[in-house]
Amino acid sequence: MKKSLNVSLIFILLHLFSSAHAHQQVSVDNAWVRSAPPGADVLAAYMIIKNKSEETITLTGVSGSMFGRIEIHRTEMHEGMMKMIPQESMSVPAGGSVTLEPGGFHLMLIGPKTVPKEGEEIDLLLQFSNGHSQRIKVPVKADKNKGGVMEEHGHH
Amino acid sequence: MKNNSISSSQIQILLLVLAGILLLGLGIWFGKGHNSPPMMVADEFPSATVLEVPVPLLQFSLNDHIGKLFTPDNFMRKWTFIFFGYTHCPDVCPTALVDMNNIYHDLAEKDELIEKMFGVGTQFVFITVDPERDTVSELREYVPFFNKHFIGLTGDADMIDSIARPLGIAYRRVPGKDAEKDYLVDHSASILLIDPLGRMRAVFSPPHVPKTIAADFRNIRKKYTEECCISGDEKTETVIFDYRKEKK
Ligand SMILES: [Cu+2]
């Protein structure tokens, strides 16, 4: 009984280690969805995507069962107006990272089945050009102030 | 002969003087700012472009998020922060509304929402640039989420144009990636400050730092509230102001 417990523990540890290893080329930190009014038709998700590999990795798509559609957007100032520009993909340079943050890159979560409340989590699946895909849990947070994103610590 | 040459040099001098007067006149004419951008007070307000000559607004009539009429009269005897946006805008607009909420609380915490000398209040207004989707009931769900004292405004596209144009607010509908009804609206992202006579007094360009804006607002208010309140009768005259007449 004790022995089998030990064996399964080792299995679990091994599994944790190997999945951590598989994730090592891409890591996602500080992910959050901005809490929105109950009737919201669109939400935005922010995060930092790190690429620890030696090649550029491209985020090609994002999906989530809670949403009708998810687009990669970038907000830019253009002719004096703020403009959201849908992106086909988003590249993360080798050994670098891309920050999705208010006023810049964001994931545009369109047509939520229900609008998640502050404190809840949503599931997203990030798909990368190298065939890698990563499932992430993203907490819903109120954006109290600008520094909010930076002050948060990543969850693992 | 002699007389002639004297008189021709006199004519030259006369011409020079005339040209000088003309140039001076032109200088004054241009200096008056004929069609030039409004004069600004530099440096004094780090986050704001303050207009030395406030810009009058056009007449308009909109509905607030509980369905009440909102006209230029609603600007009278209050300082008003305005942001233009739309509810299908999950990035820029919530950021600006959160910033406005922080400005609100910066003032509220020190009990400074109401100016003490003249009892002039402060209000915060969100005006949609997407009236087709942002109905009164849509705004009723959206605006109070950020602050229950904020006011959301919607109405006819013409009316929104009327208030946006003199404020220098541009917006444009652009197709989204997918279906036609998923259009996006590009729009200016400045926060505007309207004085207690319903004239644009300052522009806060993004990125917004609520603390700095609140500090600048206190100083703008200190400097300009009096001139708006001393001529108390003019408030019934509403908004279409001839500021030259007012400056006399
Ligand atoms: Cu977007």
Tab-separated table of C-alpha atoms and ligand atoms in Angstrom:
chain	number	residue	atom	x	y	z
A	1	MET	CA	0.000	0.000	0.000
A	2	LYS	CA	2.719	2.379	1.054
A	3	LYS	CA	4.893	1.258	-1.831
A	4	SER	CA	2.205	1.778	-4.455
A	5	LEU	CA	1.578	5.243	-3.028
A	6	ASN	CA	5.238	6.045	-3.446
A	7	VAL	CA	5.219	4.763	-6.998
A	8	SER	CA	2.201	6.871	-7.907
A	9	LEU	CA	3.815	9.876	-6.257
A	10	ILE	CA	6.861	9.373	-8.445
A	11	PHE	CA	4.562	9.088	-11.427
A	12	ILE	CA	2.852	12.323	-10.556
A	13	LEU	CA	6.156	14.080	-10.021
A	14	LEU	CA	7.486	12.748	-13.290
A	15	HIS	CA	4.362	13.868	-15.052
A	16	LEU	CA	4.554	17.332	-13.553
A	17	PHE	CA	8.183	17.592	-14.531
A	18	SER	CA	7.619	16.522	-18.109
A	19	SER	CA	4.643	18.796	-18.643
A	20	ALA	CA	6.619	21.670	-17.166
A	21	HIS	CA	9.324	20.816	-19.630
A	22	ALA	CA	6.941	20.792	-22.576
A	23	HIS	CA	5.660	24.185	-21.548
A	24	GLN	CA	9.075	25.612	-21.268
A	25	GLN	CA	9.270	26.998	-24.780
A	26	VAL	CA	6.190	29.140	-24.187
A	27	SER	CA	5.055	30.563	-20.883
A	28	VAL	CA	2.108	32.769	-20.146
A	29	ASP	CA	2.189	35.102	-17.160
A	30	ASN	CA	-0.030	37.752	-15.599
A	31	ALA	CA	-3.042	36.731	-17.641
A	32	TRP	CA	-6.280	38.512	-16.817
A	33	VAL	CA	-9.616	39.365	-18.349
A	34	ARG	CA	-11.020	42.777	-17.630
A	35	SER	CA	-14.299	42.454	-15.787
A	36	ALA	CA	-17.149	43.924	-17.784
A	37	PRO	CA	-20.793	44.901	-17.279
A	38	PRO	CA	-23.237	41.942	-17.281
A	39	GLY	CA	-24.533	42.733	-20.772
A	40	ALA	CA	-21.116	43.105	-22.406
A	41	ASP	CA	-20.782	41.733	-25.950
A	42	VAL	CA	-17.007	41.908	-26.014
A	43	LEU	CA	-14.254	41.440	-23.444
A	44	ALA	CA	-10.507	41.863	-23.563
A	45	ALA	CA	-7.828	39.521	-22.206
A	46	TYR	CA	-4.265	40.540	-21.429
A	47	MET	CA	-1.102	38.559	-20.618
A	48	ILE	CA	2.614	38.262	-21.169
A	49	ILE	CA	3.674	35.532	-23.579
A	50	LYS	CA	7.306	34.488	-23.255
A	51	ASN	CA	9.172	32.495	-25.852
A	52	LYS	CA	12.097	30.653	-24.335
A	53	SER	CA	12.992	28.767	-27.479
A	54	GLU	CA	15.581	29.778	-30.022
A	55	GLU	CA	13.071	30.365	-32.781
A	56	THR	CA	10.305	32.861	-33.296
A	57	ILE	CA	6.964	31.472	-32.234
A	58	THR	CA	3.778	32.808	-33.736
A	59	LEU	CA	0.428	32.879	-31.999
A	60	THR	CA	-1.933	31.940	-34.808
A	61	GLY	CA	-5.235	31.559	-33.050
A	62	VAL	CA	-7.085	31.540	-29.774
A	63	SER	CA	-10.239	29.669	-28.913
A	64	GLY	CA	-12.492	29.339	-25.925
A	65	SER	CA	-15.778	27.497	-25.642
A	66	MET	CA	-17.341	30.409	-23.758
A	67	PHE	CA	-17.001	32.791	-26.696
A	68	GLY	CA	-18.368	33.047	-30.196
A	69	ARG	CA	-15.047	34.113	-31.604
A	70	ILE	CA	-11.672	35.311	-30.391
A	71	GLU	CA	-9.458	37.692	-32.324
A	72	ILE	CA	-5.973	39.017	-31.755
A	73	HIS	CA	-6.174	42.825	-31.752
A	74	ARG	CA	-3.775	45.657	-31.502
A	75	THR	CA	-4.851	49.156	-30.454
A	76	GLU	CA	-3.018	51.924	-32.261
A	77	MET	CA	-3.300	55.666	-32.513
A	78	HIS	CA	-4.059	56.455	-36.134
A	79	GLU	CA	-4.913	59.916	-37.502
A	80	GLY	CA	-5.680	61.091	-34.003
A	81	MET	CA	-8.055	58.202	-33.366
A	82	MET	CA	-7.659	55.026	-31.350
A	83	LYS	CA	-8.107	52.101	-33.652
A	84	MET	CA	-8.378	48.377	-32.928
A	85	ILE	CA	-6.643	46.493	-35.694
A	86	PRO	CA	-7.383	42.750	-36.009
A	87	GLN	CA	-4.157	40.790	-36.451
A	88	GLU	CA	-3.846	37.547	-38.384
A	89	SER	CA	-1.198	36.405	-35.934
A	90	MET	CA	1.257	37.686	-33.374
A	91	SER	CA	4.953	36.809	-33.320
A	92	VAL	CA	6.916	36.279	-30.155
A	93	PRO	CA	10.641	36.634	-30.842
A	94	ALA	CA	13.123	33.932	-29.844
A	95	GLY	CA	14.120	34.423	-26.234
A	96	GLY	CA	11.747	37.365	-25.967
A	97	SER	CA	8.207	38.159	-24.971
A	98	VAL	CA	5.163	40.085	-26.066
A	99	THR	CA	3.012	41.934	-23.574
A	100	LEU	CA	-0.700	42.169	-24.187
A	101	GLU	CA	-1.879	45.178	-22.200
A	102	PRO	CA	-4.518	47.930	-22.223
A	103	GLY	CA	-3.937	50.245	-25.156
A	104	GLY	CA	-1.810	47.685	-27.035
A	105	PHE	CA	-2.185	44.030	-27.991
A	106	HIS	CA	-5.201	42.235	-26.553
A	107	LEU	CA	-7.307	39.185	-27.161
A	108	MET	CA	-10.755	40.329	-28.212
A	109	LEU	CA	-13.280	37.898	-26.741
A	110	ILE	CA	-16.396	38.320	-28.850
A	111	GLY	CA	-19.890	37.108	-28.018
A	112	PRO	CA	-19.550	35.579	-24.532
A	113	LYS	CA	-22.259	33.013	-23.740
A	114	THR	CA	-22.368	34.526	-20.292
A	115	VAL	CA	-20.266	37.394	-19.034
A	116	PRO	CA	-17.906	36.024	-16.373
A	117	LYS	CA	-17.837	37.845	-13.055
A	118	GLU	CA	-14.875	39.225	-11.212
A	119	GLY	CA	-13.070	36.379	-9.454
A	120	GLU	CA	-14.155	33.718	-11.953
A	121	GLU	CA	-11.815	32.098	-14.431
A	122	ILE	CA	-12.152	31.460	-18.131
A	123	ASP	CA	-10.412	28.811	-20.230
A	124	LEU	CA	-8.555	29.754	-23.362
A	125	LEU	CA	-6.556	27.681	-25.816
A	126	LEU	CA	-3.618	29.395	-27.453
A	127	GLN	CA	-2.444	27.903	-30.737
A	128	PHE	CA	1.053	28.465	-32.001
A	129	SER	CA	2.555	28.061	-35.453
A	130	ASN	CA	4.858	25.225	-34.396
A	131	GLY	CA	1.871	23.035	-33.592
A	132	HIS	CA	2.177	23.716	-29.913
A	133	SER	CA	-0.982	24.683	-28.146
A	134	GLN	CA	-1.434	25.800	-24.611
A	135	ARG	CA	-4.477	25.770	-22.403
A	136	ILE	CA	-4.605	28.626	-19.901
A	137	LYS	CA	-6.924	29.665	-17.120
A	138	VAL	CA	-7.472	33.377	-17.025
A	139	PRO	CA	-8.908	35.101	-13.950
A	140	VAL	CA	-11.421	37.913	-14.350
A	141	LYS	CA	-10.280	41.063	-12.588
A	142	ALA	CA	-11.449	44.602	-12.157
A	143	ASP	CA	-9.030	47.099	-13.615
A	144	LYS	CA	-8.683	49.449	-10.668
A	145	ASN	CA	-5.730	51.331	-11.978
A	146	LYS	CA	-3.062	51.382	-14.627
A	147	GLY	CA	-0.451	49.682	-12.505
A	148	GLY	CA	-2.771	46.748	-11.898
A	149	VAL	CA	-1.214	44.492	-14.479
A	150	MET	CA	2.329	45.039	-13.394
A	151	GLU	CA	1.623	44.537	-9.720
A	152	GLU	CA	0.088	41.119	-10.228
A	153	HIS	CA	2.231	38.048	-9.866
A	154	GLY	CA	1.948	35.306	-12.409
A	155	HIS	CA	0.091	32.164	-11.474
A	156	HIS	CA	1.602	28.806	-12.295
B	1	MET	CA	14.005	118.931	-61.578
B	2	LYS	CA	15.201	119.370	-58.049
B	3	ASN	CA	11.656	119.486	-56.732
B	4	ASN	CA	10.766	116.417	-58.712
B	5	SER	CA	13.600	114.281	-57.264
B	6	ILE	CA	12.728	115.428	-53.760
B	7	SER	CA	9.112	114.508	-54.214
B	8	SER	CA	9.979	111.083	-55.677
B	9	SER	CA	12.113	110.258	-52.641
B	10	GLN	CA	9.257	111.509	-50.486
B	11	ILE	CA	6.957	109.114	-52.357
B	12	GLN	CA	9.420	106.307	-51.702
B	13	ILE	CA	9.390	107.067	-47.983
B	14	LEU	CA	5.625	107.299	-48.037
B	15	LEU	CA	5.423	103.929	-49.803
B	16	LEU	CA	7.788	102.380	-47.266
B	17	VAL	CA	5.690	103.748	-44.413
B	18	LEU	CA	2.514	102.471	-46.041
B	19	ALA	CA	4.084	99.040	-46.586
B	20	GLY	CA	5.170	99.055	-42.945
B	21	ILE	CA	1.679	99.857	-41.786
B	22	LEU	CA	0.270	97.146	-44.040
B	23	LEU	CA	2.707	94.548	-42.696
B	24	LEU	CA	2.003	95.591	-39.144
B	25	GLY	CA	-1.704	95.336	-39.817
B	26	LEU	CA	-1.301	91.884	-41.337
B	27	GLY	CA	0.810	90.850	-38.359
B	28	ILE	CA	-1.876	91.960	-35.959
B	29	TRP	CA	-4.537	90.283	-38.075
B	30	PHE	CA	-2.710	86.943	-38.084
B	31	GLY	CA	-1.617	87.385	-34.486
B	32	LYS	CA	-5.273	87.714	-33.496
B	33	GLY	CA	-5.470	84.072	-34.421
B	34	HIS	CA	-7.778	84.294	-37.372
B	35	ASN	CA	-8.538	80.612	-37.969
B	36	SER	CA	-5.410	79.685	-36.069
B	37	PRO	CA	-5.536	77.077	-33.292
B	38	PRO	CA	-6.854	78.326	-29.936
B	39	MET	CA	-4.327	79.933	-27.634
B	40	MET	CA	-3.007	77.650	-24.985
B	41	VAL	CA	-1.568	78.105	-21.556
B	42	ALA	CA	1.676	76.185	-21.640
B	43	ASP	CA	3.576	74.428	-18.858
B	44	GLU	CA	1.243	75.412	-16.064
B	45	PHE	CA	-0.794	72.224	-16.466
B	46	PRO	CA	1.369	69.169	-17.290
B	47	SER	CA	-1.470	66.826	-18.332
B	48	ALA	CA	-3.751	69.338	-20.011
B	49	THR	CA	-3.957	71.576	-23.010
B	50	VAL	CA	-5.846	74.498	-21.523
B	51	LEU	CA	-7.601	76.881	-23.880
B	52	GLU	CA	-7.055	80.523	-23.015
B	53	VAL	CA	-10.159	81.250	-25.059
B	54	PRO	CA	-12.718	78.542	-24.323
B	55	VAL	CA	-14.447	76.936	-27.307
B	56	PRO	CA	-18.233	77.330	-27.398
B	57	LEU	CA	-20.335	74.274	-28.181
B	58	LEU	CA	-23.240	73.881	-30.561
B	59	GLN	CA	-26.790	73.304	-29.435
B	60	PHE	CA	-27.606	69.618	-28.946
B	61	SER	CA	-30.114	67.355	-27.276
B	62	LEU	CA	-29.283	63.841	-26.115
B	63	ASN	CA	-30.693	61.243	-23.732
B	64	ASP	CA	-28.881	60.070	-20.651
B	65	HIS	CA	-28.675	56.416	-19.594
B	66	ILE	CA	-31.912	56.595	-17.661
B	67	GLY	CA	-33.689	58.259	-20.555
B	68	LYS	CA	-33.700	61.841	-19.304
B	69	LEU	CA	-33.003	64.704	-21.671
B	70	PHE	CA	-29.476	66.105	-21.584
B	71	THR	CA	-28.901	69.499	-23.229
B	72	PRO	CA	-26.259	72.236	-22.891
B	73	ASP	CA	-28.194	73.432	-19.832
B	74	ASN	CA	-26.868	70.376	-18.021
B	75	PHE	CA	-23.359	71.822	-18.278
B	76	MET	CA	-24.260	75.006	-16.447
B	77	ARG	CA	-22.685	75.594	-13.032
B	78	LYS	CA	-20.748	72.337	-13.215
B	79	TRP	CA	-17.357	71.279	-14.429
B	80	THR	CA	-17.802	68.312	-16.763
B	81	PHE	CA	-15.350	65.624	-17.819
B	82	ILE	CA	-16.334	64.001	-21.122
B	83	PHE	CA	-15.099	60.871	-22.834
B	84	PHE	CA	-16.376	59.685	-26.212
B	85	GLY	CA	-16.444	55.931	-26.808
B	86	TYR	CA	-18.702	52.941	-27.379
B	87	THR	CA	-19.676	49.891	-25.414
B	88	HIS	CA	-18.346	47.358	-27.960
B	89	CYS	CA	-14.874	48.663	-27.161
B	90	PRO	CA	-13.283	46.432	-24.525
B	91	ASP	CA	-9.831	48.017	-24.450
B	92	VAL	CA	-9.591	51.793	-24.816
B	93	CYS	CA	-13.014	52.743	-23.435
B	94	PRO	CA	-12.946	50.791	-20.156
B	95	THR	CA	-9.416	52.075	-19.612
B	96	ALA	CA	-10.600	55.671	-19.981
B	97	LEU	CA	-13.657	55.080	-17.790
B	98	VAL	CA	-11.506	53.505	-15.096
B	99	ASP	CA	-9.218	56.532	-15.352
B	100	MET	CA	-12.216	58.853	-14.985
B	101	ASN	CA	-13.340	56.812	-11.993
B	102	ASN	CA	-9.910	57.306	-10.454
B	103	ILE	CA	-10.145	61.052	-11.069
B	104	TYR	CA	-13.579	60.998	-9.439
B	105	HIS	CA	-12.244	59.226	-6.359
B	106	ASP	CA	-9.169	61.425	-6.145
B	107	LEU	CA	-11.565	64.356	-5.774
B	108	ALA	CA	-14.194	62.554	-3.706
B	109	GLU	CA	-11.710	61.317	-1.110
B	110	LYS	CA	-10.838	64.886	-0.213
B	111	ASP	CA	-14.434	66.015	-0.524
B	112	GLU	CA	-13.522	68.116	-3.538
B	113	LEU	CA	-16.189	67.126	-6.040
B	114	ILE	CA	-17.907	70.405	-5.259
B	115	GLU	CA	-15.865	73.565	-5.585
B	116	LYS	CA	-16.159	75.495	-2.334
B	117	MET	CA	-16.142	79.154	-3.397
B	118	PHE	CA	-19.070	79.051	-5.831
B	119	GLY	CA	-20.570	75.657	-5.039
B	120	VAL	CA	-19.862	74.407	-8.544
B	121	GLY	CA	-20.069	70.614	-8.879
B	122	THR	CA	-18.219	68.115	-11.055
B	123	GLN	CA	-19.809	65.557	-13.361
B	124	PHE	CA	-18.476	62.765	-15.571
B	125	VAL	CA	-20.040	61.977	-18.920
B	126	PHE	CA	-19.577	59.145	-21.414
B	127	ILE	CA	-20.936	59.929	-24.884
B	128	THR	CA	-21.359	57.098	-27.359
B	129	VAL	CA	-19.992	57.362	-30.886
B	130	ASP	CA	-22.037	54.276	-31.787
B	131	PRO	CA	-25.660	55.327	-31.163
B	132	GLU	CA	-26.932	52.529	-33.393
B	133	ARG	CA	-25.922	49.840	-30.895
B	134	ASP	CA	-25.631	51.965	-27.759
B	135	THR	CA	-29.231	52.586	-26.844
B	136	VAL	CA	-30.361	54.099	-23.560
B	137	SER	CA	-30.834	50.643	-22.031
B	138	GLU	CA	-27.425	49.507	-23.266
B	139	LEU	CA	-25.812	52.500	-21.573
B	140	ARG	CA	-27.857	51.907	-18.433
B	141	GLU	CA	-26.065	48.575	-18.011
B	142	TYR	CA	-22.680	49.845	-19.069
B	143	VAL	CA	-21.948	53.246	-17.573
B	144	PRO	CA	-22.929	52.715	-13.891
B	145	PHE	CA	-20.706	49.627	-13.857
B	146	PHE	CA	-17.722	51.991	-13.784
B	147	ASN	CA	-19.228	54.540	-11.420
B	148	LYS	CA	-22.860	54.871	-10.462
B	149	HIS	CA	-22.607	58.664	-10.622
B	150	PHE	CA	-21.372	58.718	-14.220
B	151	ILE	CA	-23.736	59.803	-16.966
B	152	GLY	CA	-24.016	57.991	-20.305
B	153	LEU	CA	-25.364	59.864	-23.321
B	154	THR	CA	-26.814	58.647	-26.595
B	155	GLY	CA	-29.177	59.982	-29.248
B	156	ASP	CA	-29.426	60.801	-32.936
B	157	ALA	CA	-26.200	60.547	-34.899
B	158	ASP	CA	-26.654	64.215	-35.922
B	159	MET	CA	-26.817	65.303	-32.309
B	160	ILE	CA	-23.712	63.353	-31.405
B	161	ASP	CA	-21.974	65.045	-34.346
B	162	SER	CA	-23.116	68.412	-33.029
B	163	ILE	CA	-21.467	67.945	-29.691
B	164	ALA	CA	-18.407	66.086	-30.959
B	165	ARG	CA	-17.355	68.430	-33.766
B	166	PRO	CA	-16.634	71.652	-31.829
B	167	LEU	CA	-14.776	69.515	-29.292
B	168	GLY	CA	-12.444	68.259	-32.012
B	169	ILE	CA	-13.589	64.662	-31.536
B	170	ALA	CA	-13.255	62.497	-34.629
B	171	TYR	CA	-14.749	59.046	-35.086
B	172	ARG	CA	-15.270	56.673	-37.947
B	173	ARG	CA	-16.986	53.358	-38.351
B	174	VAL	CA	-14.800	50.641	-39.855
B	175	PRO	CA	-15.727	47.074	-40.800
B	176	GLY	CA	-14.677	44.363	-38.365
B	177	LYS	CA	-12.962	41.154	-39.333
B	178	ASP	CA	-16.132	39.146	-39.629
B	179	ALA	CA	-19.811	39.887	-39.947
B	180	GLU	CA	-21.046	43.294	-40.994
B	181	LYS	CA	-22.637	44.026	-37.662
B	182	ASP	CA	-19.320	43.505	-35.939
B	183	TYR	CA	-18.054	46.870	-37.094
B	184	LEU	CA	-15.545	48.775	-35.004
B	185	VAL	CA	-15.475	52.504	-34.382
B	186	ASP	CA	-12.191	54.392	-34.411
B	187	HIS	CA	-12.400	57.413	-32.151
B	188	SER	CA	-10.397	60.132	-30.437
B	189	ALA	CA	-9.403	59.083	-26.942
B	190	SER	CA	-8.942	62.444	-25.230
B	191	ILE	CA	-10.766	63.376	-22.054
B	192	LEU	CA	-12.329	66.831	-22.398
B	193	LEU	CA	-13.147	69.373	-19.756
B	194	ILE	CA	-16.198	71.605	-20.125
B	195	ASP	CA	-16.452	74.735	-17.979
B	196	PRO	CA	-19.509	75.844	-15.949
B	197	LEU	CA	-20.698	77.920	-18.911
B	198	GLY	CA	-20.698	74.909	-21.214
B	199	ARG	CA	-17.518	75.706	-23.131
B	200	MET	CA	-14.536	73.477	-23.761
B	201	ARG	CA	-11.764	74.641	-21.452
B	202	ALA	CA	-9.195	71.834	-21.574
B	203	VAL	CA	-8.166	68.649	-23.337
B	204	PHE	CA	-6.390	65.752	-21.625
B	205	SER	CA	-4.680	63.636	-24.274
B	206	PRO	CA	-3.917	59.947	-23.709
B	207	PRO	CA	-2.171	58.256	-22.015
B	208	HIS	CA	-4.069	59.482	-18.973
B	209	VAL	CA	-2.614	59.645	-15.489
B	210	PRO	CA	-5.610	60.204	-13.193
B	211	LYS	CA	-3.616	61.772	-10.336
B	212	THR	CA	-2.014	64.355	-12.603
B	213	ILE	CA	-5.317	65.113	-14.309
B	214	ALA	CA	-7.023	65.579	-10.941
B	215	ALA	CA	-4.236	67.921	-9.811
B	216	ASP	CA	-4.445	69.933	-13.037
B	217	PHE	CA	-8.217	70.032	-12.778
B	218	ARG	CA	-8.001	71.579	-9.307
B	219	ASN	CA	-5.764	74.330	-10.688
B	220	ILE	CA	-7.869	74.909	-13.790
B	221	ARG	CA	-10.941	75.125	-11.592
B	222	LYS	CA	-9.232	77.568	-9.253
B	223	LYS	CA	-8.237	79.765	-12.164
B	224	TYR	CA	-11.416	79.761	-14.224
B	225	THR	CA	-14.442	79.059	-12.028
B	226	GLU	CA	-14.891	82.664	-11.021
B	227	GLU	CA	-15.145	84.067	-14.551
B	228	CYS	CA	-17.826	81.487	-15.282
B	229	CYS	CA	-19.885	82.295	-12.210
B	230	ILE	CA	-19.635	86.045	-11.875
B	231	SER	CA	-21.761	86.618	-14.962
B	232	GLY	CA	-24.462	84.430	-13.540
B	233	ASP	CA	-27.208	85.654	-15.856
B	234	GLU	CA	-25.510	84.299	-18.930
B	235	LYS	CA	-26.208	80.749	-17.914
B	236	THR	CA	-29.735	81.006	-19.287
B	237	GLU	CA	-28.276	82.063	-22.618
B	238	THR	CA	-26.925	78.530	-23.014
B	239	VAL	CA	-24.167	77.571	-25.228
B	240	ILE	CA	-23.781	79.385	-28.491
B	241	PHE	CA	-21.420	81.966	-27.150
B	242	ASP	CA	-19.639	84.750	-28.909
B	243	TYR	CA	-16.481	84.690	-26.844
B	244	ARG	CA	-15.182	87.950	-28.417
B	245	LYS	CA	-18.196	89.758	-27.027
B	246	GLU	CA	-17.745	88.035	-23.709
B	247	LYS	CA	-14.065	88.998	-23.482
B	248	LYS	CA	-14.973	92.575	-24.576
C	1	CU	CU	-10.192	44.729	-29.693
